[in-house]
Structure formats: structure tokens, C-alpha cells
Coordinates of C-alpha atoms in Angstrom, one line a residue:
M1 CA 230.3 11.4 -59.9
D2 CA 231.2 13.9 -56.3
G3 CA 233.9 15.0 -55.2
Q4 CA 235.3 17.6 -53.4
S5 CA 239.3 20.0 -52.4
E6 CA 240.5 22.0 -50.6
R7 CA 244.0 23.4 -50.1
Q8 CA 245.2 27.2 -48.2
F9 CA 247.6 29.3 -49.5
K10 CA 249.3 31.4 -48.1
R11 CA 248.6 35.7 -47.6
T12 CA 251.0 36.3 -50.8
P13 CA 250.2 37.8 -55.0
A14 CA 251.8 34.1 -56.2
S15 CA 249.1 32.7 -54.7
V16 CA 246.4 33.4 -56.7
G17 CA 247.9 31.6 -59.9
K18 CA 248.4 29.0 -57.6
A19 CA 244.8 29.2 -56.2
R20 CA 243.8 29.0 -60.6
A21 CA 245.8 25.9 -61.1
F22 CA 244.5 23.8 -57.8
V23 CA 240.6 24.6 -59.4
Q24 CA 241.5 23.9 -62.3
A25 CA 243.4 20.4 -62.3
A26 CA 240.1 19.8 -59.0
L27 CA 237.8 19.8 -61.9
P28 CA 235.5 17.2 -63.8
I29 CA 237.6 17.8 -66.5
E30 CA 235.0 16.4 -69.5
Q31 CA 231.6 18.0 -67.7
A32 CA 234.1 21.8 -66.8
R33 CA 235.9 22.3 -70.2
H34 CA 233.0 24.1 -71.7
R35 CA 233.2 26.3 -68.2
I36 CA 236.8 26.3 -67.5
D37 CA 237.5 29.9 -68.1
D38 CA 234.4 31.2 -66.9
I39 CA 236.1 28.9 -63.8
V40 CA 239.0 29.4 -63.5
L41 CA 239.1 33.4 -64.6
C42 CA 236.1 33.5 -60.9
V43 CA 238.1 31.7 -58.5
S44 CA 241.4 34.2 -59.4
E45 CA 239.4 37.3 -58.8
L46 CA 238.1 35.5 -55.4
A47 CA 241.4 34.5 -54.7
T48 CA 242.6 38.0 -55.5
N49 CA 240.3 39.4 -53.0
A50 CA 241.4 36.7 -50.4
V51 CA 244.9 38.5 -50.6
E52 CA 244.5 42.4 -50.8
H53 CA 241.2 42.7 -48.7
G54 CA 240.0 39.5 -46.9
T55 CA 243.3 38.1 -45.7
P56 CA 244.8 39.9 -42.8
A57 CA 248.9 39.5 -41.7
G58 CA 249.5 36.1 -40.8
H59 CA 246.3 34.5 -41.9
L60 CA 246.0 32.3 -44.5
F61 CA 243.2 31.5 -47.3
F62 CA 241.0 28.7 -48.0
V63 CA 240.2 27.2 -51.6
R64 CA 237.3 24.2 -52.2
V65 CA 236.1 22.3 -54.9
I66 CA 232.9 21.5 -54.9
F67 CA 231.3 18.6 -57.2
N68 CA 228.3 16.0 -58.4
E69 CA 227.2 15.5 -62.0
T70 CA 225.5 19.0 -62.8
L71 CA 226.7 21.6 -60.6
L72 CA 230.1 22.9 -59.3
C73 CA 230.5 25.8 -56.6
V74 CA 234.0 27.1 -56.2
E75 CA 234.6 28.2 -52.4
V76 CA 237.3 30.9 -51.4
H77 CA 237.7 31.7 -46.9
D78 CA 239.7 34.2 -45.6
A79 CA 239.4 35.5 -41.8
D80 CA 237.6 38.6 -42.3
N81 CA 234.6 39.4 -41.6
G82 CA 234.2 42.7 -42.9
R83 CA 231.4 42.7 -46.5
L84 CA 232.0 43.0 -50.1
C85 CA 228.6 45.0 -52.8
L86 CA 229.3 44.2 -56.3
K87 CA 230.6 47.5 -58.1
S88 CA 229.1 49.2 -61.5
P89 CA 232.7 50.4 -62.2
S90 CA 232.9 53.2 -64.3
D91 CA 234.6 52.4 -67.7
E92 CA 237.3 54.7 -66.1
D93 CA 237.9 53.0 -62.6
L94 CA 241.0 51.3 -62.5
S95 CA 239.1 48.7 -59.7
G96 CA 236.9 46.7 -58.4
R97 CA 235.6 44.5 -61.3
G98 CA 236.3 41.6 -59.1
L99 CA 232.4 41.0 -57.8
F100 CA 231.6 42.2 -61.9
L101 CA 232.8 39.9 -63.6
V102 CA 232.6 37.0 -60.6
D103 CA 228.5 38.0 -61.8
A104 CA 228.9 38.1 -65.1
L105 CA 230.6 34.3 -65.1
S106 CA 228.7 32.8 -62.6
D107 CA 225.7 31.1 -62.1
G108 CA 225.3 32.5 -59.0
W109 CA 227.5 33.6 -55.9
G110 CA 227.1 34.8 -52.2
I111 CA 229.1 35.7 -49.0
M112 CA 228.2 34.3 -46.0
P113 CA 229.8 33.5 -42.6
R114 CA 232.4 31.2 -41.5
D115 CA 232.0 28.9 -38.4
G116 CA 234.6 31.8 -36.3
L117 CA 237.0 34.0 -38.0
G118 CA 236.1 35.0 -41.6
K119 CA 234.0 34.9 -44.5
V120 CA 233.1 32.2 -47.6
V121 CA 232.8 33.8 -51.1
W122 CA 231.6 31.1 -53.3
A123 CA 230.5 31.0 -57.0
E124 CA 228.6 27.7 -58.6
F125 CA 228.7 26.6 -61.9
K126 CA 225.9 24.6 -63.9
L127 CA 227.2 21.7 -64.7
P128 CA 226.0 19.1 -68.0
T129 CA 225.2 16.2 -67.8
T130 CA 227.8 13.4 -68.6
R131 CA 224.4 12.5 -71.1
A132 CA 224.5 15.7 -72.5
L133 CA 228.0 15.6 -73.2
S134 CA 228.0 11.9 -75.5

């Protein structure tokens, strides 16, 4: 059971919810049900970063979901070459928790350059095999 879905989104706050809904619809539900909340929250954080920091005005960002029997990867592509960094926010900080949450909830994440302009921020989630679900 391998699959891949992708979709482009406008640089608007409403696109964060649309990205969450897109990813949730693209998931292999039976395998991902134990991780659905983690996956959707990470998509929300990555899409928010793309809207607020990574996508210049007039550009789109896009989200790709790739999965096989044991692994699901969510990628958020944007048109900015700026680097993201993992912060350790204090209790008083009002922002800066996005990648902190992605780091805590995913089984791995990273940043890589895109062909041409921009970067890809990805998060991986291990999935139980269908035999383990029986």
C-alpha cells in the first residue's frame, strides 16, 4: 500500500486548515489512526510556518503526503530559502513552539532545499503494519 498526494495552497491563514483537511483525507486511515492527532498538529505547525514565514507574497506553498506500509512523510514546500531552527521556548514566549512540537510528535523531521527556489520541511511518522493492527 504505497501512496502519494499533493496539493497547492494560497498564502493565507485559511490555508492552514485546508492543509490539515487535505492531509487527513490523504492518510491511510486504518494505519494512521493511532497517530492522526500528531500528524495533523504537525501539518498545522508546518503550514503555519509556510504561511507566516516561508512563502513570499504572491507565491503558493504546497503539501505532499507520501506513505508506504510502515512510514508516512508529510512535506511542506515553500518559496523561501531561509533556514528554520528548533527553538527552546520559555513558558512566557508567545511563539516559537512550532518546530518544538514537530520534533516532539514526529519520528523525524528535517529541512532540505528544493530544486530552484525554496525549501522543503518534512516530518515522518512510523506506522504499524497492517498485520500489527489485526
